[in-house]
Amino acid sequence: MLKDRDLVKTLTADAILARVDFFLSTLAQDRSQATVNTYRKALEIFELWVLEQGGDVELSQENLEKFPVYLKTERHVSHATIQTYLTAVRQFFVFLVRERLLQENPAKNIRVKPQPRPLGRGILTEDEIKRLFEVSEGRDPIRLRDRAILCCMLRKGLSETEITKCNYENLERTLMGEELNIRGENRRIVPLDRRTYESLRAYLATRRQPIPPKDPLFQSLGTREKYERLKVRTVRSRMRRLLDLAMITRVEVSPQSLSHTAIYLMIQQGIPKDALKEQIGPYRFYHRVNDLKSRGLIDPSY
């Protein structure tokens, strides 16, 4: 058997297809369905790459290192997704070795250089903000939800995590106006401007009524996790989509830039330090304010 494995020098698309289902079935024994689905997609793309190489590839690290290059240049996959797909491919080869179909894992040392991170999150310009709101317009439930999330992040400074943790009961109407009562380690009140509140009401009107108080404020509308609480990665993906539609491609701009821009604008509009600290929380206050000061974007005396 070992001698036969020594002779295996190439991998064909047919060989991948013949073993993927068995690999995924074993994976499903101790991994979530979401992980299995991600690995399935990664291996489908890997199989497609093999087909584009003529139907078989040489099992060498040098040759397999062309796969992440293909993901980046041909499929325009993000750095994080490339890492995920490589993990799936490496685990597939581990499985082939364990099943005595290969002697060693040719992909075990394939790595992608870490993507350099900008010194700070980019702050959006007035024109970029205008374009974001323009591309977020629409009347279907997903567009209304995404626009409400955009308003909460870009106008009120909510983080991706806070978006996912808010429940319907956190949306309150008081004598002072509408607000989000965010409960956590540091309970805080976020007053809502009219535009943000109206975007929330427009989205919530598409939900099945009445909405239970403990239901998430923002629900998934995808087929796999419909009506479940949104995950951070989904919020990030949806906001990334809006940035792409608005043609905002600066490397320093990311979905996190939305809440950072909101904090910057609130300072520019003259919000007192104590009010800002209460609204965004003390940790984020010191972290974001010090970052903005170090980059020369706000008055050092603030």
Tab-separated table of C-alpha atoms in Angstrom:
chain	number	residue	atom	x	y	z
A	1	MET	CA	0.000	0.000	0.000
A	2	LEU	CA	2.789	2.430	0.904
A	3	LYS	CA	4.504	1.706	-2.393
A	4	ASP	CA	1.296	2.578	-4.253
A	5	ARG	CA	1.052	5.824	-2.364
A	6	ASP	CA	4.623	6.694	-3.253
A	7	LEU	CA	3.652	6.540	-6.917
A	8	VAL	CA	0.865	9.133	-6.586
A	9	LYS	CA	2.285	12.295	-8.118
A	10	THR	CA	-0.821	14.029	-9.463
A	11	LEU	CA	-4.368	14.726	-8.346
A	12	THR	CA	-7.266	14.701	-10.790
A	13	ALA	CA	-10.581	16.504	-10.573
A	14	ASP	CA	-12.330	13.121	-10.713
A	15	ALA	CA	-10.334	11.939	-7.695
A	16	ILE	CA	-11.382	15.014	-5.727
A	17	LEU	CA	-15.029	14.572	-6.662
A	18	ALA	CA	-14.948	10.888	-5.708
A	19	ARG	CA	-13.731	11.594	-2.174
A	20	VAL	CA	-15.181	14.974	-1.197
A	21	ASP	CA	-18.562	13.662	-0.022
A	22	PHE	CA	-16.941	11.036	2.219
A	23	PHE	CA	-14.556	13.657	3.620
A	24	LEU	CA	-17.427	16.054	4.359
A	25	SER	CA	-19.510	13.313	5.974
A	26	THR	CA	-16.673	12.564	8.405
A	27	LEU	CA	-16.190	16.282	8.991
A	28	ALA	CA	-19.872	16.686	9.889
A	29	GLN	CA	-19.421	14.409	12.901
A	30	ASP	CA	-17.683	17.122	14.934
A	31	ARG	CA	-18.123	20.348	12.942
A	32	SER	CA	-21.100	22.647	12.453
A	33	GLN	CA	-23.160	22.547	9.278
A	34	ALA	CA	-21.940	26.060	8.439
A	35	THR	CA	-18.321	24.823	8.533
A	36	VAL	CA	-19.179	21.820	6.365
A	37	ASN	CA	-20.864	24.095	3.819
A	38	THR	CA	-17.839	26.407	3.760
A	39	TYR	CA	-15.474	23.467	3.198
A	40	ARG	CA	-17.733	22.156	0.445
A	41	LYS	CA	-17.626	25.484	-1.376
A	42	ALA	CA	-13.844	25.719	-0.941
A	43	LEU	CA	-13.307	22.250	-2.399
A	44	GLU	CA	-15.671	22.952	-5.289
A	45	ILE	CA	-13.507	25.949	-6.192
A	46	PHE	CA	-10.355	23.845	-5.715
A	47	GLU	CA	-11.792	21.238	-8.089
A	48	LEU	CA	-12.600	23.988	-10.607
A	49	TRP	CA	-8.998	25.204	-10.385
A	50	VAL	CA	-7.748	21.662	-11.048
A	51	LEU	CA	-10.011	21.463	-14.104
A	52	GLU	CA	-8.620	24.753	-15.381
A	53	GLN	CA	-5.120	23.266	-15.056
A	54	GLY	CA	-6.133	20.551	-17.511
A	55	GLY	CA	-7.871	18.157	-15.130
A	56	ASP	CA	-4.897	17.167	-12.975
A	57	VAL	CA	-2.208	18.900	-10.925
A	58	GLU	CA	1.193	17.843	-9.691
A	59	LEU	CA	1.175	17.136	-5.958
A	60	SER	CA	3.959	19.485	-4.939
A	61	GLN	CA	3.991	22.502	-2.666
A	62	GLU	CA	5.388	24.661	-5.459
A	63	ASN	CA	2.503	23.782	-7.747
A	64	LEU	CA	-0.244	23.982	-5.114
A	65	GLU	CA	0.945	27.461	-4.119
A	66	LYS	CA	-0.588	28.611	-7.405
A	67	PHE	CA	-4.067	27.973	-5.952
A	68	PRO	CA	-4.138	30.980	-3.545
A	69	VAL	CA	-2.726	33.127	-6.357
A	70	TYR	CA	-5.649	31.985	-8.518
A	71	LEU	CA	-8.110	32.849	-5.743
A	72	LYS	CA	-6.725	36.362	-5.434
A	73	THR	CA	-6.145	37.269	-9.082
A	74	GLU	CA	-8.865	35.352	-10.915
A	75	ARG	CA	-11.695	35.097	-8.394
A	76	HIS	CA	-10.900	38.290	-6.433
A	77	VAL	CA	-11.391	36.521	-3.104
A	78	SER	CA	-10.626	38.418	0.107
A	79	HIS	CA	-7.523	37.620	2.150
A	80	ALA	CA	-9.596	36.123	4.983
A	81	THR	CA	-11.542	33.883	2.589
A	82	ILE	CA	-8.313	32.676	0.958
A	83	GLN	CA	-7.097	31.599	4.400
A	84	THR	CA	-10.374	29.750	5.006
A	85	TYR	CA	-10.227	27.960	1.643
A	86	LEU	CA	-6.601	26.937	2.212
A	87	THR	CA	-7.563	25.474	5.584
A	88	ALA	CA	-10.243	23.391	3.861
A	89	VAL	CA	-7.789	22.135	1.226
A	90	ARG	CA	-5.154	21.290	3.843
A	91	GLN	CA	-7.707	19.352	5.887
A	92	PHE	CA	-8.812	17.482	2.765
A	93	PHE	CA	-5.232	16.353	2.175
A	94	VAL	CA	-4.920	15.365	5.853
A	95	PHE	CA	-7.966	13.164	5.281
A	96	LEU	CA	-6.385	11.583	2.179
A	97	VAL	CA	-3.235	10.790	4.159
A	98	ARG	CA	-5.276	9.326	7.017
A	99	GLU	CA	-7.152	7.128	4.542
A	100	ARG	CA	-3.778	5.931	3.187
A	101	LEU	CA	-4.431	7.454	-0.229
A	102	LEU	CA	-1.377	9.720	0.044
A	103	GLN	CA	1.872	9.367	1.921
A	104	GLU	CA	2.153	13.010	2.963
A	105	ASN	CA	0.234	16.256	2.837
A	106	PRO	CA	1.666	18.397	0.002
A	107	ALA	CA	-0.312	21.447	1.160
A	108	LYS	CA	0.727	21.470	4.826
A	109	ASN	CA	3.298	24.260	4.411
A	110	ILE	CA	1.340	26.492	2.045
A	111	ARG	CA	0.838	29.865	3.674
A	112	VAL	CA	-0.356	33.276	2.572
A	113	LYS	CA	1.557	36.282	3.797
A	114	PRO	CA	-0.441	38.329	6.317
A	115	GLN	CA	-2.168	41.274	4.720
A	116	PRO	CA	-0.652	44.552	5.927
A	117	ARG	CA	-3.125	46.454	8.050
A	118	PRO	CA	-3.511	50.216	7.768
A	119	LEU	CA	-2.467	52.257	10.790
A	120	GLY	CA	-6.070	53.268	11.422
A	121	ARG	CA	-9.546	52.749	10.073
A	122	GLY	CA	-10.357	55.092	7.233
A	123	ILE	CA	-12.784	57.933	7.820
A	124	LEU	CA	-15.372	58.328	5.072
A	125	THR	CA	-15.677	61.592	3.182
A	126	GLU	CA	-18.921	63.518	2.799
A	127	ASP	CA	-19.214	62.364	-0.822
A	128	GLU	CA	-18.622	58.716	0.139
A	129	ILE	CA	-21.314	58.914	2.819
A	130	LYS	CA	-23.743	60.348	0.276
A	131	ARG	CA	-22.983	57.528	-2.181
A	132	LEU	CA	-23.464	54.901	0.524
A	133	PHE	CA	-26.962	56.107	1.343
A	134	GLU	CA	-27.808	56.317	-2.358
A	135	VAL	CA	-26.846	52.683	-3.054
A	136	SER	CA	-28.672	51.478	0.077
A	137	GLU	CA	-32.074	52.667	-1.150
A	138	GLY	CA	-34.725	50.040	-1.867
A	139	ARG	CA	-38.016	48.630	-0.611
A	140	ASP	CA	-37.375	44.891	-0.308
A	141	PRO	CA	-36.788	43.533	3.246
A	142	ILE	CA	-33.054	42.887	2.814
A	143	ARG	CA	-32.356	46.385	1.482
A	144	LEU	CA	-34.466	47.955	4.236
A	145	ARG	CA	-32.630	45.927	6.883
A	146	ASP	CA	-29.203	46.802	5.476
A	147	ARG	CA	-30.097	50.496	5.294
A	148	ALA	CA	-31.219	50.431	8.936
A	149	ILE	CA	-27.923	48.775	9.922
A	150	LEU	CA	-26.029	51.375	7.889
A	151	CYS	CA	-27.836	54.186	9.719
A	152	CYS	CA	-27.153	52.658	13.137
A	153	MET	CA	-23.443	52.272	12.378
A	154	LEU	CA	-22.742	55.380	10.300
A	155	ARG	CA	-25.027	57.844	12.103
A	156	LYS	CA	-24.997	56.517	15.678
A	157	GLY	CA	-21.685	54.655	15.919
A	158	LEU	CA	-22.972	51.165	16.785
A	159	SER	CA	-20.392	48.423	16.326
A	160	GLU	CA	-20.956	45.228	14.346
A	161	THR	CA	-21.230	43.260	17.595
A	162	GLU	CA	-23.838	45.633	19.011
A	163	ILE	CA	-25.876	45.298	15.819
A	164	THR	CA	-26.036	41.531	16.338
A	165	LYS	CA	-26.837	41.697	20.062
A	166	CYS	CA	-29.683	44.229	20.003
A	167	ASN	CA	-33.161	42.854	20.651
A	168	TYR	CA	-36.464	44.387	19.613
A	169	GLU	CA	-37.100	45.386	23.233
A	170	ASN	CA	-33.978	47.586	23.144
A	171	LEU	CA	-35.805	49.980	20.820
A	172	GLU	CA	-37.684	52.351	23.111
A	173	ARG	CA	-39.768	55.475	22.728
A	174	THR	CA	-39.523	57.966	25.576
A	175	LEU	CA	-40.549	61.546	26.262
A	176	MET	CA	-37.095	62.554	25.031
A	177	GLY	CA	-37.594	60.746	21.724
A	178	GLU	CA	-36.552	57.394	20.301
A	179	GLU	CA	-33.515	55.566	21.638
A	180	LEU	CA	-31.712	52.249	21.782
A	181	ASN	CA	-31.243	50.978	25.314
A	182	ILE	CA	-28.143	48.810	24.939
A	183	ARG	CA	-27.696	46.481	27.886
A	184	GLY	CA	-24.402	44.813	28.614
A	185	GLU	CA	-21.460	45.254	30.936
A	186	ASN	CA	-21.915	48.995	30.505
A	187	ARG	CA	-25.586	49.817	29.996
A	188	ARG	CA	-25.949	52.870	27.804
A	189	ILE	CA	-28.562	54.874	25.975
A	190	VAL	CA	-28.150	55.748	22.290
A	191	PRO	CA	-30.538	58.530	21.204
A	192	LEU	CA	-31.766	58.023	17.651
A	193	ASP	CA	-32.085	60.773	15.093
A	194	ARG	CA	-35.199	60.849	12.933
A	195	ARG	CA	-33.517	59.326	9.866
A	196	THR	CA	-32.168	56.342	11.802
A	197	TYR	CA	-35.457	55.755	13.610
A	198	GLU	CA	-37.467	55.892	10.385
A	199	SER	CA	-35.093	53.427	8.703
A	200	LEU	CA	-35.613	51.027	11.617
A	201	ARG	CA	-39.402	51.376	11.504
A	202	ALA	CA	-39.453	50.811	7.728
A	203	TYR	CA	-37.468	47.598	8.146
A	204	LEU	CA	-39.444	46.369	11.163
A	205	ALA	CA	-42.704	46.889	9.251
A	206	THR	CA	-41.618	44.025	6.954
A	207	ARG	CA	-41.351	41.617	9.910
A	208	ARG	CA	-44.098	39.275	11.077
A	209	GLN	CA	-46.214	41.074	13.672
A	210	PRO	CA	-46.291	41.268	16.606
A	211	ILE	CA	-42.531	41.089	17.142
A	212	PRO	CA	-41.641	39.326	20.426
A	213	PRO	CA	-39.541	41.588	22.702
A	214	LYS	CA	-36.670	39.085	22.917
A	215	ASP	CA	-36.410	38.632	19.153
A	216	PRO	CA	-33.243	40.050	17.551
A	217	LEU	CA	-33.626	43.564	16.216
A	218	PHE	CA	-31.892	42.460	13.018
A	219	GLN	CA	-32.660	39.029	11.572
A	220	SER	CA	-30.964	36.949	8.927
A	221	LEU	CA	-32.964	36.647	5.718
A	222	GLY	CA	-30.753	34.027	4.075
A	223	THR	CA	-32.102	30.585	3.221
A	224	ARG	CA	-29.826	28.730	5.657
A	225	GLU	CA	-30.427	30.852	8.761
A	226	LYS	CA	-33.687	32.630	7.982
A	227	TYR	CA	-35.116	34.647	10.891
A	228	GLU	CA	-32.151	33.848	13.138
A	229	ARG	CA	-29.966	36.470	14.794
A	230	LEU	CA	-27.468	38.032	12.406
A	231	LYS	CA	-23.843	37.013	12.843
A	232	VAL	CA	-21.018	39.556	12.891
A	233	ARG	CA	-19.571	38.132	9.679
A	234	THR	CA	-22.930	38.671	7.952
A	235	VAL	CA	-23.123	42.301	9.080
A	236	ARG	CA	-19.557	42.809	7.863
A	237	SER	CA	-20.305	41.150	4.528
A	238	ARG	CA	-23.465	43.194	3.923
A	239	MET	CA	-21.738	46.486	4.751
A	240	ARG	CA	-18.776	45.481	2.578
A	241	ARG	CA	-21.249	44.974	-0.257
A	242	LEU	CA	-22.607	48.507	0.183
A	243	LEU	CA	-19.076	49.919	0.179
A	244	ASP	CA	-18.368	48.048	-3.055
A	245	LEU	CA	-21.614	49.261	-4.656
A	246	ALA	CA	-20.689	52.821	-3.686
A	247	MET	CA	-17.277	52.230	-5.313
A	248	ILE	CA	-15.419	53.033	-2.089
A	249	THR	CA	-12.212	51.086	-2.647
A	250	ARG	CA	-9.637	52.825	-0.440
A	251	VAL	CA	-7.569	50.117	1.280
A	252	GLU	CA	-7.942	51.746	4.704
A	253	VAL	CA	-11.750	51.706	4.520
A	254	SER	CA	-13.566	48.696	5.952
A	255	PRO	CA	-17.048	48.044	7.389
A	256	GLN	CA	-15.670	49.077	10.804
A	257	SER	CA	-14.996	52.492	9.261
A	258	LEU	CA	-18.737	53.179	9.430
A	259	SER	CA	-18.895	53.397	13.227
A	260	HIS	CA	-15.489	55.098	13.382
A	261	THR	CA	-16.714	57.759	10.966
A	262	ALA	CA	-19.819	58.284	13.114
A	263	ILE	CA	-17.664	58.921	16.186
A	264	TYR	CA	-15.446	61.327	14.242
A	265	LEU	CA	-18.461	63.259	12.933
A	266	MET	CA	-20.055	63.497	16.379
A	267	ILE	CA	-16.837	65.053	17.698
A	268	GLN	CA	-16.708	67.448	14.738
A	269	GLN	CA	-20.309	68.462	15.457
A	270	GLY	CA	-19.345	69.417	19.007
A	271	ILE	CA	-20.734	66.604	21.149
A	272	PRO	CA	-19.418	66.989	24.732
A	273	LYS	CA	-16.910	64.376	25.882
A	274	ASP	CA	-19.144	63.054	28.665
A	275	ALA	CA	-22.092	62.655	26.292
A	276	LEU	CA	-19.970	60.817	23.729
A	277	LYS	CA	-18.491	58.556	26.405
A	278	GLU	CA	-21.977	57.670	27.642
A	279	GLN	CA	-23.231	56.998	24.124
A	280	ILE	CA	-20.417	54.762	22.832
A	281	GLY	CA	-19.066	53.389	26.117
A	282	PRO	CA	-15.861	54.323	27.987
A	283	TYR	CA	-13.585	51.714	26.376
A	284	ARG	CA	-14.483	52.647	22.812
A	285	PHE	CA	-14.372	56.335	23.761
A	286	TYR	CA	-10.750	56.252	24.914
A	287	HIS	CA	-9.665	53.870	22.155
A	288	ARG	CA	-11.253	55.795	19.274
A	289	VAL	CA	-10.505	59.297	20.586
A	290	ASN	CA	-6.826	58.463	21.145
A	291	ASP	CA	-6.632	56.958	17.655
A	292	LEU	CA	-8.156	60.079	16.081
A	293	LYS	CA	-5.783	62.305	18.067
A	294	SER	CA	-2.717	60.281	17.048
A	295	ARG	CA	-3.699	60.681	13.394
A	296	GLY	CA	-4.186	64.433	13.749
A	297	LEU	CA	-7.881	64.260	12.867
A	298	ILE	CA	-9.229	65.968	15.993
A	299	ASP	CA	-8.030	68.611	18.437
A	300	PRO	CA	-5.490	67.095	20.892
A	301	SER	CA	-7.260	68.913	23.733
A	302	TYR	CA	-10.521	67.002	23.220
